[in-house]
JSON list of C-alpha atoms in Angstrom, two decimals:
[
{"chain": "A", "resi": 30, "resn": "UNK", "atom": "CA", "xyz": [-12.56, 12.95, -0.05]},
{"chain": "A", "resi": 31, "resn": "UNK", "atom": "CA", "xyz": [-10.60, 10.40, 2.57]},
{"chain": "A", "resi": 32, "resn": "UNK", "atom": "CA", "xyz": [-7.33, 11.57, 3.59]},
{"chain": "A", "resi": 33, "resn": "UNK", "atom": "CA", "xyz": [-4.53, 9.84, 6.16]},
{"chain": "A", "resi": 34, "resn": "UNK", "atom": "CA", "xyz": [-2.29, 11.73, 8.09]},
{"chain": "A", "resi": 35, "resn": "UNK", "atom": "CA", "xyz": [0.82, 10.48, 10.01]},
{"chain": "A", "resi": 36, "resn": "UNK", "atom": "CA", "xyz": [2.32, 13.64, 11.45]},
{"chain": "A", "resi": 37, "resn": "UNK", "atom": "CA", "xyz": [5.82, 12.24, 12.44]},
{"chain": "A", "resi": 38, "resn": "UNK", "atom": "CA", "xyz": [8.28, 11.80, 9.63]},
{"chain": "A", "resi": 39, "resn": "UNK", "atom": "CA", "xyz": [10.09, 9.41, 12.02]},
{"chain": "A", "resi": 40, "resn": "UNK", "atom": "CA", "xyz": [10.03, 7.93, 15.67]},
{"chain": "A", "resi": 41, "resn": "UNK", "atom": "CA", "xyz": [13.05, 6.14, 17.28]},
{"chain": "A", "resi": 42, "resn": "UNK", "atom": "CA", "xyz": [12.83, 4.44, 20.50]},
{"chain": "A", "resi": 43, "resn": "UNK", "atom": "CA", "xyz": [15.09, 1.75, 22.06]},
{"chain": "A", "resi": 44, "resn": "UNK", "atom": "CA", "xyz": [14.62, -1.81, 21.86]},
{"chain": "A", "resi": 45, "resn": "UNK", "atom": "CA", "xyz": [12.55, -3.05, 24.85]},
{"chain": "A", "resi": 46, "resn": "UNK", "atom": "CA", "xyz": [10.63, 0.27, 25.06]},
{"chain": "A", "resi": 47, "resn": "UNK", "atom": "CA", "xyz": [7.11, 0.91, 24.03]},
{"chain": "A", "resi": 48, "resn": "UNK", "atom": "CA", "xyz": [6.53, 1.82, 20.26]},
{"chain": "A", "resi": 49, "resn": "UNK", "atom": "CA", "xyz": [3.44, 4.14, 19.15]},
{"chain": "A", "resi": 50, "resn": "UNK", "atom": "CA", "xyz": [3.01, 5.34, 15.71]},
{"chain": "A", "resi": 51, "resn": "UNK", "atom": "CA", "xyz": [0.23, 7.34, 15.06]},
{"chain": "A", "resi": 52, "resn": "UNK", "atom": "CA", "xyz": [-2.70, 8.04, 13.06]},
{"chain": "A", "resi": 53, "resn": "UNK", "atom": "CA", "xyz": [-5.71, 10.29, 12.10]},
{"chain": "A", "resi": 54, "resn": "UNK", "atom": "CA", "xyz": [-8.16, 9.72, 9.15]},
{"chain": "A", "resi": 55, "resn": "UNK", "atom": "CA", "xyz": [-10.54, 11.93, 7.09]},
{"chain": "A", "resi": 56, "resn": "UNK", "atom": "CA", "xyz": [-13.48, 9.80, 5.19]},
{"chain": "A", "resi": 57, "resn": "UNK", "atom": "CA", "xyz": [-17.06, 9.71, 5.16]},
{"chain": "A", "resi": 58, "resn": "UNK", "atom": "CA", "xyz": [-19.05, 7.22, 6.38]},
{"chain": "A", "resi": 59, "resn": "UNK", "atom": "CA", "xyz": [-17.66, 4.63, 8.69]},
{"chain": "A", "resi": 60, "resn": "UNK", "atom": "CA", "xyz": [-13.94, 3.69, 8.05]},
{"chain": "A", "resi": 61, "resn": "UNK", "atom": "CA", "xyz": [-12.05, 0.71, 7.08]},
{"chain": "A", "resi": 62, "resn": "UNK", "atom": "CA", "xyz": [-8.87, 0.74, 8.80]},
{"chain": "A", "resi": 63, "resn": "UNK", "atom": "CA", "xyz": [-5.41, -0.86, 7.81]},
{"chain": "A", "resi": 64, "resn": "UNK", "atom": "CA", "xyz": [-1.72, -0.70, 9.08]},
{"chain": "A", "resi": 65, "resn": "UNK", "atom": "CA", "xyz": [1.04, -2.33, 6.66]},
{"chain": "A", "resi": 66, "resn": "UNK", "atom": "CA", "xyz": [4.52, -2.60, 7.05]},
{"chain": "A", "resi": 67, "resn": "UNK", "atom": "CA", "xyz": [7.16, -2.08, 4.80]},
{"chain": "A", "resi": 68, "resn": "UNK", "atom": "CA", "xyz": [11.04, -3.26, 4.39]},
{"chain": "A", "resi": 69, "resn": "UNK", "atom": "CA", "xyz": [13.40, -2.06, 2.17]},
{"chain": "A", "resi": 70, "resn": "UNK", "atom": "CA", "xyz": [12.88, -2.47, -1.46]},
{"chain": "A", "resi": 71, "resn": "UNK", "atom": "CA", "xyz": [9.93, -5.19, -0.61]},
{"chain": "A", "resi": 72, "resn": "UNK", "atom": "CA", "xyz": [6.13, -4.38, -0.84]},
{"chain": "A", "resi": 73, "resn": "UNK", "atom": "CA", "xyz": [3.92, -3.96, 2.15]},
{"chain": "A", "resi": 74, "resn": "UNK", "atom": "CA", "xyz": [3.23, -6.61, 4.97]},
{"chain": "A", "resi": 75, "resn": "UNK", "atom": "CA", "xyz": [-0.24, -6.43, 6.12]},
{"chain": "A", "resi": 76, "resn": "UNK", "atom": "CA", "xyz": [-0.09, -5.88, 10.37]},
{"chain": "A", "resi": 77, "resn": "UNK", "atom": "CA", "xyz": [-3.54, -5.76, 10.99]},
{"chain": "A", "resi": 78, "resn": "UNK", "atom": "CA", "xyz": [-6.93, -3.95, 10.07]},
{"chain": "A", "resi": 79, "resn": "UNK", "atom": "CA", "xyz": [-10.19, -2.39, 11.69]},
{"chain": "A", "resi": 80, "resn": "UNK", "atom": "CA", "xyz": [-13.66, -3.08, 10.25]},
{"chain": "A", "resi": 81, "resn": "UNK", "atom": "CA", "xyz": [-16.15, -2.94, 13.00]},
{"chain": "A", "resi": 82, "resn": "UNK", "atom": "CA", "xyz": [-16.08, -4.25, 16.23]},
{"chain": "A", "resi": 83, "resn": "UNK", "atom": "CA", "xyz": [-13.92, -3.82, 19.50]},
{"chain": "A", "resi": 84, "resn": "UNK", "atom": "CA", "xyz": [-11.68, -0.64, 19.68]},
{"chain": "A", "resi": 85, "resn": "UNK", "atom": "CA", "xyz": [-9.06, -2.34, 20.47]},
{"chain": "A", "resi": 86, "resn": "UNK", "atom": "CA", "xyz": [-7.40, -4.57, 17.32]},
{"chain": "A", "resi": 87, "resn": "UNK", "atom": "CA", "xyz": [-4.41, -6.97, 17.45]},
{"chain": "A", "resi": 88, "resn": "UNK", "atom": "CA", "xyz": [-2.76, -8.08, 14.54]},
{"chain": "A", "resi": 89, "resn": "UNK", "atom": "CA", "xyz": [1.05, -9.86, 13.91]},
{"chain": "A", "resi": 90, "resn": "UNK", "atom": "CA", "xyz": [4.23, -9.60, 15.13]},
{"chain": "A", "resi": 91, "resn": "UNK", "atom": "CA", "xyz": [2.84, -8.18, 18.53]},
{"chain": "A", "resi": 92, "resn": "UNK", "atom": "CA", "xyz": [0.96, -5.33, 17.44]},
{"chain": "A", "resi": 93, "resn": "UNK", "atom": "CA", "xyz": [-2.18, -3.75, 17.93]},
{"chain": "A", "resi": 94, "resn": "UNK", "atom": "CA", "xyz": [-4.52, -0.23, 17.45]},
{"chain": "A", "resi": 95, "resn": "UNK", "atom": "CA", "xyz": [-6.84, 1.33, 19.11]},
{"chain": "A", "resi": 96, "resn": "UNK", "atom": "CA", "xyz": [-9.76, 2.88, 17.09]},
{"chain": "A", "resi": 97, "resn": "UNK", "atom": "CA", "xyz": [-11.13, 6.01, 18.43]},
{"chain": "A", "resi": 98, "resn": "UNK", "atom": "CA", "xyz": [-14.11, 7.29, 16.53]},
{"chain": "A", "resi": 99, "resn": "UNK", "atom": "CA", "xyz": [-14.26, 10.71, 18.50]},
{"chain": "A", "resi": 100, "resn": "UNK", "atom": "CA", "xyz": [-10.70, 11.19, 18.00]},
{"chain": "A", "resi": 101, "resn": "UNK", "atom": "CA", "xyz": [-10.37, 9.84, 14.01]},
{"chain": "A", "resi": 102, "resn": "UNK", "atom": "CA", "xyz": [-7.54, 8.01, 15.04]},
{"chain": "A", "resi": 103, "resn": "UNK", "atom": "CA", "xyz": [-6.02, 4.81, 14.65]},
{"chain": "A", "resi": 104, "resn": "UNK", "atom": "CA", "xyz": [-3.03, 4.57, 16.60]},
{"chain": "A", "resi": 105, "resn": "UNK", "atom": "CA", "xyz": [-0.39, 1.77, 16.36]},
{"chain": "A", "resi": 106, "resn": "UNK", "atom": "CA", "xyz": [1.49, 0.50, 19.14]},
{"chain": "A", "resi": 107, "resn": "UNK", "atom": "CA", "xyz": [3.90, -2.24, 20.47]},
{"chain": "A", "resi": 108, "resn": "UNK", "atom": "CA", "xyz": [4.24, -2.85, 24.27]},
{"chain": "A", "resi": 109, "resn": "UNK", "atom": "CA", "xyz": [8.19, -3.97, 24.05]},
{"chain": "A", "resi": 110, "resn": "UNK", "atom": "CA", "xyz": [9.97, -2.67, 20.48]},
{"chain": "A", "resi": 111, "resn": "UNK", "atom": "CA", "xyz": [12.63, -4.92, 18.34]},
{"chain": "A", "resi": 112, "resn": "UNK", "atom": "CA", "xyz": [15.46, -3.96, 16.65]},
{"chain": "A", "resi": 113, "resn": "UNK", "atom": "CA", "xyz": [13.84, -6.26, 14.00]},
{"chain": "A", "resi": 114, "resn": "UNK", "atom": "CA", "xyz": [10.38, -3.41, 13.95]},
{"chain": "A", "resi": 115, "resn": "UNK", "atom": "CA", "xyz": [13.02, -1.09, 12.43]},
{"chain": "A", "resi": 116, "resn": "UNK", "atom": "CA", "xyz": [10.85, -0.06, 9.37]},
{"chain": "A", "resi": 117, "resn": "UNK", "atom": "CA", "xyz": [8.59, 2.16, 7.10]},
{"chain": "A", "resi": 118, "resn": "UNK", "atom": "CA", "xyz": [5.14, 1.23, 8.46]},
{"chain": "A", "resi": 119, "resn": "UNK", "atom": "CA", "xyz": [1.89, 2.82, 6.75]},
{"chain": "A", "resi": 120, "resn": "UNK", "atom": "CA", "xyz": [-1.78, 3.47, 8.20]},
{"chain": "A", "resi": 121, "resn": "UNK", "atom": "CA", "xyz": [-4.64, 3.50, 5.42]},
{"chain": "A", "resi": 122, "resn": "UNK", "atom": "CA", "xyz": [-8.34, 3.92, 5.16]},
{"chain": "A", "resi": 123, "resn": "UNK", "atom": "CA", "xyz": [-11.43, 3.51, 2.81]},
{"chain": "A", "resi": 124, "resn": "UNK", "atom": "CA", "xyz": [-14.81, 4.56, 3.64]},
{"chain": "A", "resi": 125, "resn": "UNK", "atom": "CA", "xyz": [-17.41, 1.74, 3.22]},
{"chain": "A", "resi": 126, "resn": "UNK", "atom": "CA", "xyz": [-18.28, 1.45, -0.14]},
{"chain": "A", "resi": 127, "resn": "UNK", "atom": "CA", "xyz": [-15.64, 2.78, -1.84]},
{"chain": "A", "resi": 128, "resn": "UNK", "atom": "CA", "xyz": [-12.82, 0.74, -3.91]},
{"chain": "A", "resi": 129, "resn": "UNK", "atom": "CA", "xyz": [-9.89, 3.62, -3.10]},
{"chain": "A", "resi": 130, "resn": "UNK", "atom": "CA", "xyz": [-7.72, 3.07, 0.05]},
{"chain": "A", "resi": 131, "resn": "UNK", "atom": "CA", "xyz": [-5.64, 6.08, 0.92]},
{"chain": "A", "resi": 132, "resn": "UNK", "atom": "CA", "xyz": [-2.48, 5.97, 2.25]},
{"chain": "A", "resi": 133, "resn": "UNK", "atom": "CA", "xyz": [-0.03, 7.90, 4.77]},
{"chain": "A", "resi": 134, "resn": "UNK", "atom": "CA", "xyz": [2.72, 9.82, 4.02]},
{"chain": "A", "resi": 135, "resn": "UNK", "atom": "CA", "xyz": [4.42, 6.79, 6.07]},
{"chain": "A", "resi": 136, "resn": "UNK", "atom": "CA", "xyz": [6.64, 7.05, 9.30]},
{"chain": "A", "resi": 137, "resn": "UNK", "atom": "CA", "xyz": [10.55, 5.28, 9.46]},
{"chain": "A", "resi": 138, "resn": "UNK", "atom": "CA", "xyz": [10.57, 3.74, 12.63]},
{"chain": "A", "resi": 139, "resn": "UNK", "atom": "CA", "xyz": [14.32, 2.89, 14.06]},
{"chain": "A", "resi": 140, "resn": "UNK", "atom": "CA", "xyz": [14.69, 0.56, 17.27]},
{"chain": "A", "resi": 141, "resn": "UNK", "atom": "CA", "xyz": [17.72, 1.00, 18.47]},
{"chain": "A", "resi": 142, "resn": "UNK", "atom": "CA", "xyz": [19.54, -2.31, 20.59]},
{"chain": "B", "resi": 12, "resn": "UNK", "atom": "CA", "xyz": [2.84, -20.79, -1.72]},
{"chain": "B", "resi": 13, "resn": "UNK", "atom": "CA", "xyz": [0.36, -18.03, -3.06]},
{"chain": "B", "resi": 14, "resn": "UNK", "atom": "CA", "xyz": [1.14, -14.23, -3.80]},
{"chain": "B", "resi": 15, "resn": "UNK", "atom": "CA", "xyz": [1.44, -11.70, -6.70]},
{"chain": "B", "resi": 16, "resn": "UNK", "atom": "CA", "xyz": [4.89, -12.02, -8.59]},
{"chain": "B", "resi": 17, "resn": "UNK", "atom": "CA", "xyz": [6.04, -8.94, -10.20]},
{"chain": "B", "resi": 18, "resn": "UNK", "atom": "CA", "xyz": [8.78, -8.78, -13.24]},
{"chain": "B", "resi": 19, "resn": "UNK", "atom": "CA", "xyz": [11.52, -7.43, -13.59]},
{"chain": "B", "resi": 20, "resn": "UNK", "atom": "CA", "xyz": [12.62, -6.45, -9.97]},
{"chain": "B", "resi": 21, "resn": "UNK", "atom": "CA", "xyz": [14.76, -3.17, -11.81]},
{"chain": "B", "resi": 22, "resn": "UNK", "atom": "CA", "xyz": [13.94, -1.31, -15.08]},
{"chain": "B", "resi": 23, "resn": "UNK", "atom": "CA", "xyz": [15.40, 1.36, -17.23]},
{"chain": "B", "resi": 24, "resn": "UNK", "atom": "CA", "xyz": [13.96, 3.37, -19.58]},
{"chain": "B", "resi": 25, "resn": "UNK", "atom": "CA", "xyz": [15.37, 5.33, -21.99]},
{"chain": "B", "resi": 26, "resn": "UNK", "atom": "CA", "xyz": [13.53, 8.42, -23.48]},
{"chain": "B", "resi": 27, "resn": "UNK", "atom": "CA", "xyz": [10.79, 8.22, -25.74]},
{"chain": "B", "resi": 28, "resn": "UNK", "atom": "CA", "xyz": [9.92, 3.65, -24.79]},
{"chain": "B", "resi": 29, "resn": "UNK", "atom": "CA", "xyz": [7.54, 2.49, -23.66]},
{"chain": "B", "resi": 30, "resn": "UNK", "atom": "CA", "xyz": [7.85, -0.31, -20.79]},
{"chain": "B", "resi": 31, "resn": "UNK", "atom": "CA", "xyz": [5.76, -3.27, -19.51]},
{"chain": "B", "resi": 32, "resn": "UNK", "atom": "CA", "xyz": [5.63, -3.87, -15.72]},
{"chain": "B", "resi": 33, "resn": "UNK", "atom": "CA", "xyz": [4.34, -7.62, -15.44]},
{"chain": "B", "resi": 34, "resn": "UNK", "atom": "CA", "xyz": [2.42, -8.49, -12.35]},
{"chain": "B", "resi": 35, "resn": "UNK", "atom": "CA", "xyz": [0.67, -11.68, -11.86]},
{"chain": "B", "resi": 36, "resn": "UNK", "atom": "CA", "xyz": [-0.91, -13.36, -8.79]},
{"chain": "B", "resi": 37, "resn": "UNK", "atom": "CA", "xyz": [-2.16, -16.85, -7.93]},
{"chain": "B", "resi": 38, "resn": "UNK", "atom": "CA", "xyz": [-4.61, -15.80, -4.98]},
{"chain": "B", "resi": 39, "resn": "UNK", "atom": "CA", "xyz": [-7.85, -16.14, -7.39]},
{"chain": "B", "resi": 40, "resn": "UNK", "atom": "CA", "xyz": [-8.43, -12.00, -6.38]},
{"chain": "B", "resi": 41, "resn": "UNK", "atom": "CA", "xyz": [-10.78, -10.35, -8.41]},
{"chain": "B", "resi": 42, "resn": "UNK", "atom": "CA", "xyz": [-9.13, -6.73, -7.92]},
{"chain": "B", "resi": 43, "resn": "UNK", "atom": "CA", "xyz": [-6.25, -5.71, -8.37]},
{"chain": "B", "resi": 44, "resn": "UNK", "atom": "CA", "xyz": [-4.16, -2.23, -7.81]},
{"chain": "B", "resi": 45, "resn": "UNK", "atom": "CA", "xyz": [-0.73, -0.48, -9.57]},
{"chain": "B", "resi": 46, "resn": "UNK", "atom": "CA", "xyz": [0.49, 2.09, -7.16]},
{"chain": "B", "resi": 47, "resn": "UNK", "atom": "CA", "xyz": [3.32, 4.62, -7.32]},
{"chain": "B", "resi": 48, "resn": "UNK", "atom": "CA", "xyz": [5.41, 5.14, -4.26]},
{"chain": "B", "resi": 49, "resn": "UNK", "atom": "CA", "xyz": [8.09, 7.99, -4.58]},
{"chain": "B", "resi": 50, "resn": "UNK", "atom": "CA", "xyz": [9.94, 9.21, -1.07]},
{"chain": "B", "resi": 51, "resn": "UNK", "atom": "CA", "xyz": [7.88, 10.53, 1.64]},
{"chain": "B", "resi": 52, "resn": "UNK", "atom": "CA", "xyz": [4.56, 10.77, -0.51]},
{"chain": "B", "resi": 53, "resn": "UNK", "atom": "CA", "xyz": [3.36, 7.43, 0.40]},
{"chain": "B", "resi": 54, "resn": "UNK", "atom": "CA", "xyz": [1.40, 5.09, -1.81]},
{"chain": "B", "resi": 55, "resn": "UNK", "atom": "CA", "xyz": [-0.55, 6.90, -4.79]},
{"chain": "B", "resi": 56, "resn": "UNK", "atom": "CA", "xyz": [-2.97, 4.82, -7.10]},
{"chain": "B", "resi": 57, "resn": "UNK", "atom": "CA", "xyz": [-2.38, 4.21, -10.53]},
{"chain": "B", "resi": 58, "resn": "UNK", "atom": "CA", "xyz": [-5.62, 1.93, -12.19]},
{"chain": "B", "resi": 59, "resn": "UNK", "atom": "CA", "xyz": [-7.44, -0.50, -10.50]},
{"chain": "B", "resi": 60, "resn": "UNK", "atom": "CA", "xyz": [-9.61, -3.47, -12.03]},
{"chain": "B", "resi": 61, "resn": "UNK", "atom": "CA", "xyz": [-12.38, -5.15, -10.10]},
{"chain": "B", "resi": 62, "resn": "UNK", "atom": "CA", "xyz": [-13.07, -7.53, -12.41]},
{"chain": "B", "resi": 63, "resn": "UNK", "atom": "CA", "xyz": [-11.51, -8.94, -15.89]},
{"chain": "B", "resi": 64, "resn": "UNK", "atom": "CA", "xyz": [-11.87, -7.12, -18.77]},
{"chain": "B", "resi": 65, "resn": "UNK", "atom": "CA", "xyz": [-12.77, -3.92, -16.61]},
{"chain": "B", "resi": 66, "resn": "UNK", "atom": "CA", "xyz": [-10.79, -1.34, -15.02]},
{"chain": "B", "resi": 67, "resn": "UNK", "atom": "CA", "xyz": [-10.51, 2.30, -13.85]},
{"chain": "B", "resi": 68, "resn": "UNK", "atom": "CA", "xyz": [-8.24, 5.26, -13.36]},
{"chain": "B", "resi": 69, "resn": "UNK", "atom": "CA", "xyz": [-6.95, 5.92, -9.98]},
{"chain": "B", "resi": 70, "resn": "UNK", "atom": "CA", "xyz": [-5.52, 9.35, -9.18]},
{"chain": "B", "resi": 71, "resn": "UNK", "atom": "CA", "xyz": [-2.44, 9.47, -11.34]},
{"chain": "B", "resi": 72, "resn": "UNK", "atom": "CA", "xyz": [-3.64, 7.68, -14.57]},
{"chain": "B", "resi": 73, "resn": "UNK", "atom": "CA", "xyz": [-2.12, 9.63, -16.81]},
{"chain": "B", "resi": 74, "resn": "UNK", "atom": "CA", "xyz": [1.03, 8.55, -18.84]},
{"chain": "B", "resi": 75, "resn": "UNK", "atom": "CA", "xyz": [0.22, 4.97, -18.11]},
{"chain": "B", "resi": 76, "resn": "UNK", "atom": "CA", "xyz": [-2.06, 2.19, -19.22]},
{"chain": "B", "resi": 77, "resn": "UNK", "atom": "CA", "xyz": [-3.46, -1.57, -18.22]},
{"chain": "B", "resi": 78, "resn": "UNK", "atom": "CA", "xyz": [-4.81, -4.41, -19.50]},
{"chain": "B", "resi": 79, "resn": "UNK", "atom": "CA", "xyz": [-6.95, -7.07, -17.73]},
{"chain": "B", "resi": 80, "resn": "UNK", "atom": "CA", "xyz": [-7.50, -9.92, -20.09]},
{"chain": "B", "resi": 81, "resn": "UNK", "atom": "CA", "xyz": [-7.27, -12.66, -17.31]},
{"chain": "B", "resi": 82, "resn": "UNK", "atom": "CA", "xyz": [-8.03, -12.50, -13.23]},
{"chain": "B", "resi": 83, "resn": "UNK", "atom": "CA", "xyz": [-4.26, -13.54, -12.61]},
{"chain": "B", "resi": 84, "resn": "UNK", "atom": "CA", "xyz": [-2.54, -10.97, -14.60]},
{"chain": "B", "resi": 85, "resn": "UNK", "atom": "CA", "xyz": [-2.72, -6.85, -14.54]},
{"chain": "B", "resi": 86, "resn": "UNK", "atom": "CA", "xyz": [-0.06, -5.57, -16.75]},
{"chain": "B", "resi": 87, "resn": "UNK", "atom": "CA", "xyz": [1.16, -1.71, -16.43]},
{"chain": "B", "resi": 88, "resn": "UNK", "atom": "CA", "xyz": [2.39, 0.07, -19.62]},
{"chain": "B", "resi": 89, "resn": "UNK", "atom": "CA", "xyz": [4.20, 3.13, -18.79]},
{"chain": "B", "resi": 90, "resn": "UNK", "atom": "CA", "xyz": [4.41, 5.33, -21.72]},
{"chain": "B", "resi": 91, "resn": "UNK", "atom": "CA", "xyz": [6.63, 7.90, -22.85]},
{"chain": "B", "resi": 92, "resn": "UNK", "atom": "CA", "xyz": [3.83, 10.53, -22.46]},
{"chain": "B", "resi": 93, "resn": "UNK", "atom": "CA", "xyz": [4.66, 9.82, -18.50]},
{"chain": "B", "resi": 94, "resn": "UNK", "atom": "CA", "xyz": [7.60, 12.42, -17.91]},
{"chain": "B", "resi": 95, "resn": "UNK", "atom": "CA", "xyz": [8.87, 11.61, -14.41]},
{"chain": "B", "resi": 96, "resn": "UNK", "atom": "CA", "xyz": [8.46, 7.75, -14.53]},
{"chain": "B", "resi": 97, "resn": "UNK", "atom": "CA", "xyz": [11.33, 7.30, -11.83]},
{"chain": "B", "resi": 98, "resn": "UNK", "atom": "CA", "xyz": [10.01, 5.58, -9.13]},
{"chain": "B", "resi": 99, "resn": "UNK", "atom": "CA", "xyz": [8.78, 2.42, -7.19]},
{"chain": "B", "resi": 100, "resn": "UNK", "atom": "CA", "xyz": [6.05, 0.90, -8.67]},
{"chain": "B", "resi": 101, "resn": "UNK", "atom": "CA", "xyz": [3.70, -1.91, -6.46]},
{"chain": "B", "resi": 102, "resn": "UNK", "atom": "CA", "xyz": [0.91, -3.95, -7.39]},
{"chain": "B", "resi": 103, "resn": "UNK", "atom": "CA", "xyz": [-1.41, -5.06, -5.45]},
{"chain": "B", "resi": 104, "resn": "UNK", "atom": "CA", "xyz": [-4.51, -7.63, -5.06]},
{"chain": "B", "resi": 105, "resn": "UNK", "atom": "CA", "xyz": [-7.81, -7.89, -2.65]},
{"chain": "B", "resi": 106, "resn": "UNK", "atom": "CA", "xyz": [-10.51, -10.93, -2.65]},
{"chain": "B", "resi": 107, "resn": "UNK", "atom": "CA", "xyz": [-13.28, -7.84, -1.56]},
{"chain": "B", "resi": 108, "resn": "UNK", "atom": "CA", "xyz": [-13.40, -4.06, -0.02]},
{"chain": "B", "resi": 109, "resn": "UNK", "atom": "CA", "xyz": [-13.09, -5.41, 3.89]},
{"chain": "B", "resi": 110, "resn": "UNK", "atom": "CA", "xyz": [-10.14, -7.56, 3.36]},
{"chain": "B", "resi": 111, "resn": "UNK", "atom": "CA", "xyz": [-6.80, -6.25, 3.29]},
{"chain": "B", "resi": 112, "resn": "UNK", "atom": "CA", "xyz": [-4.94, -5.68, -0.11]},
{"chain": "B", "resi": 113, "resn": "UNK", "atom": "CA", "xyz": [-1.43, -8.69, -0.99]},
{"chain": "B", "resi": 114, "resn": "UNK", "atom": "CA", "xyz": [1.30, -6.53, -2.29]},
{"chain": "B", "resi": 115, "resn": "UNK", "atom": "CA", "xyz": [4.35, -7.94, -4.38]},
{"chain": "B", "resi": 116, "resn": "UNK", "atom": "CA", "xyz": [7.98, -6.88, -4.07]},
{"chain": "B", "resi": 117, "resn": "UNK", "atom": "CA", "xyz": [7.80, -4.05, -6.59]},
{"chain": "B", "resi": 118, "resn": "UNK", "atom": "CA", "xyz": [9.43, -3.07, -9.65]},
{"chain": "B", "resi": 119, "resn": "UNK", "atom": "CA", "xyz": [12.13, -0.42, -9.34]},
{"chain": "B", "resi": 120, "resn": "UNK", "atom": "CA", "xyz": [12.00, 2.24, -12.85]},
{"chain": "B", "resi": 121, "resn": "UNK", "atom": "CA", "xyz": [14.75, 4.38, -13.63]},
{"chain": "B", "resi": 122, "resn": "UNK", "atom": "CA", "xyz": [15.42, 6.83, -16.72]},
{"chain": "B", "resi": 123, "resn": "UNK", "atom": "CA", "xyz": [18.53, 6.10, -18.78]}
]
């Protein structure tokens, strides 16, 4: 069975500061990786996704993640957080091969100005 | 532009109806997803079809039903055998397994 954990409810930085949201996966096989973004009472926003490839993925608005196989984790981070990043934001995975993506619990990020 | 509409943006329900959540996209997707997202539980799965005329459960199938009769349209039937229907519902749609999944804007379900 695949399985996502983000293990903080909620992360609050202020605006200008770095952002991380983290990550760690459970799947067999070799992942597919995906972050989405959500606003209130809207669906997800697709940020960016991991297939194969460098470690290292960047995707909109500024974002990237680093994959790290050893470590099942798929980190998400922002060099210099907006006000504007204030959101839900998801991680989800699928092994290769399978139809099912599995999603995080889902962390509430707040920037504050 | 292209995306997945989904109608009504709020529903009510009243005890023993059945509604119709309408989703349709113009992305020429072959799959297509319902989820369920209630507070702090993130995004569960519904059904899923791959293809038209063919679909599956997901991992909370049961109380609801679908219908694929065309590639643009994936209507979800909840039923009144589904007892806690309260909730955001979200479709979704892919063009394969490696690419990411185009959500709509939801449909909001309450009980009256």
């Amino acid at each position: 069975a695949q399985s996502v954990a983000q293990p903080e409810d909620q992360v609050n930085v202020a605006e200008g500061n770095p952002l991380t949201v983290k990550c760690t996966y459970s799947v067999s096989g070799n992942p597919y990786l995906f972050w989405y973004v959500q606003y209130p009472n809207r669906g997800l926003q697709f940020l960016l996704k991991y297939i194969t490839g460098d470690n290292l993925v960047k995707g909109s608005y500024g974002f990237e993640a680093e994959f790290n196989k050893s470590q099942t984790s798929f980190h998400l981070k922002k060099p210099s957080a907006l006000v504007s990043d204030s959101a839900l934001y998801f991680c989800a995975v699928r092994g290769s091969g399978d139809y099912k993506l599995s999603f995080g619990a889902g962390t509430t990020v707040t920037v504050r100005a | 532009d292209g995306g997945i509409t989904q109608s009504p943006k709020y529903l009510f329900r009243k005890e023993g109806q059945n509604v119709t959540l309408s989703c349709e996209q113009n992305l020429n997707h072959d799959a297509m997803y319902w989820y369920r997202q209630d507070p702090g539980q993130g995004l569960r799965l519904i059904y899923y079809s791959q293809i038209v005329n063919d679909f599956q459960k997901g991992d909370i199938a049961e109380g609801y039903s679908v219908s694929r009769e065309k590639k643009e349209s994936f209507p979800l039937t909840v039923t009144s055998a589904q007892k806690n229907p309260t909730a955001f519902y979200l479709c979704a749609s892919s063009p394969g397994d490696r690419q990411p999944q185009h959500f709509g804007d939801g449909t909001r379900l309450s009980i009256l």
